[in-house]
CSV table of C-alpha atoms in Angstrom, one decimal:
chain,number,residue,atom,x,y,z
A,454,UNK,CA,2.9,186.2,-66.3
A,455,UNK,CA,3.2,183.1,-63.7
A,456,UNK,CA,7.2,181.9,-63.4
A,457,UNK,CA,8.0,178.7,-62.4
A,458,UNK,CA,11.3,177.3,-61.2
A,459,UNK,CA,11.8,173.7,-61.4
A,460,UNK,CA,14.6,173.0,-58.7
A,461,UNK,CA,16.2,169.9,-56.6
A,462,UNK,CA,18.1,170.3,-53.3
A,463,UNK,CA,21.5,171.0,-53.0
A,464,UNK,CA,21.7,172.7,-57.0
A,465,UNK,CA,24.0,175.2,-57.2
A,466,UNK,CA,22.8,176.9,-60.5
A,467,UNK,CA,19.3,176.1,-58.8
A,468,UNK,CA,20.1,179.0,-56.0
A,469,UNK,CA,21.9,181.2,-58.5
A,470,UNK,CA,18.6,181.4,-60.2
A,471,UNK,CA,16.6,182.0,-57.2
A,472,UNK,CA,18.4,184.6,-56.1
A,473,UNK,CA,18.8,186.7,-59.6
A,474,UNK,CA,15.0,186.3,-59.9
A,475,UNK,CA,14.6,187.6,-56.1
A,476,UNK,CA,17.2,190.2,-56.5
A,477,UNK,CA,15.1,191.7,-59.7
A,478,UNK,CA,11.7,191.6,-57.8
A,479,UNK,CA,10.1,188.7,-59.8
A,480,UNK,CA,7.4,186.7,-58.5
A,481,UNK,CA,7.5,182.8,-59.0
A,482,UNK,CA,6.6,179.6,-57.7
A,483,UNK,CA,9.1,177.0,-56.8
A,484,UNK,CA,8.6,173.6,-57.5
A,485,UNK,CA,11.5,170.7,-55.7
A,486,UNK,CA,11.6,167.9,-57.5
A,487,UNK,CA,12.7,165.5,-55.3
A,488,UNK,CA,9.7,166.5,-53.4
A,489,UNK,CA,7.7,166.0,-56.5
A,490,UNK,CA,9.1,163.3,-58.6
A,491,UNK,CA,6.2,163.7,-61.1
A,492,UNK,CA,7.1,166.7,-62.2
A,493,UNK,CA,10.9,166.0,-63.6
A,494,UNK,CA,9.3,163.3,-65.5
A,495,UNK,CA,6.9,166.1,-67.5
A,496,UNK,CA,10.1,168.0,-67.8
A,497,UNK,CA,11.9,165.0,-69.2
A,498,UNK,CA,9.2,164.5,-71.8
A,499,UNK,CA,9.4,168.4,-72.8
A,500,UNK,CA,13.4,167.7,-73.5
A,501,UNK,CA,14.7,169.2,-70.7
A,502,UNK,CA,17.9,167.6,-69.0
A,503,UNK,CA,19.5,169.8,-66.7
A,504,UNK,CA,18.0,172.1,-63.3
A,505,UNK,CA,17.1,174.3,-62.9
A,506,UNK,CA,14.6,174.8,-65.7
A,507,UNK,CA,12.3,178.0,-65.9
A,508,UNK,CA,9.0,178.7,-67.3
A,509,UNK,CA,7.9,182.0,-67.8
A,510,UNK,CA,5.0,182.4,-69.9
A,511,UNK,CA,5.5,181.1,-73.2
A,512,UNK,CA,9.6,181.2,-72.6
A,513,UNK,CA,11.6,178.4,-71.6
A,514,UNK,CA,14.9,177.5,-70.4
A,515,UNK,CA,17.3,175.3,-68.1
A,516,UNK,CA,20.3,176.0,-66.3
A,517,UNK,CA,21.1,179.3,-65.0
A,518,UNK,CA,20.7,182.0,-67.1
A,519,UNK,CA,21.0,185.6,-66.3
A,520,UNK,CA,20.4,186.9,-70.3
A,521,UNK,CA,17.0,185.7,-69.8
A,522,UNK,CA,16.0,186.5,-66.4
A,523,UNK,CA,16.9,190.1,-67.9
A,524,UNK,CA,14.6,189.8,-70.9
A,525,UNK,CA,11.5,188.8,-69.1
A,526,UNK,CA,8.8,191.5,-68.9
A,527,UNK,CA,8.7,193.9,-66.2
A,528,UNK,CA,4.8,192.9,-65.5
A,529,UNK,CA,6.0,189.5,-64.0
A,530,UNK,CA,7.4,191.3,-61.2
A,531,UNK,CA,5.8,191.3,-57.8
A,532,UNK,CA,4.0,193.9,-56.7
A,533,UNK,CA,5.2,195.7,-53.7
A,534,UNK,CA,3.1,196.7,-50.9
């Protein structure tokens, strides 16, 4: 399962995130924002208003939320060498 996190600098709940999904081995691609300013426009148009906003498969959420970083599937974490 490919996890995205949808970030901007200086985001506090942005971090949080990061580091809960880091912490529990997950792999995911960070996307900045305000390096890509196309991007918060999709997520506008999907009805999210608040960073950071994750996508994990079919699962979807904003802000920082540890109940469902713990309910995503243990194949989307990394493999370790």
């Amino acid at each position: 399962m490919r996890i995205t996190i949808y970030t901007r600098n200086d985001c506090v709940q942005c971090h949080a995130t990061k580091r809960a999904m880091e912490s529990r081995g997950f792999d995911f691609e960070m996307v900045n924002i305000d390096h890509h300013p196309d991007a918060a426009d999709t997520l506008r148009a999907q009805g999210f208003r608040s960073l950071p906003v994750v996508i994990a498969g079919d699962v979807s959420w904003s802000g920082f939320r540890p109940d469902m970083i713990n309910r995503l599937r243990p194949e989307a974490v990394a493999a370790r060498a």
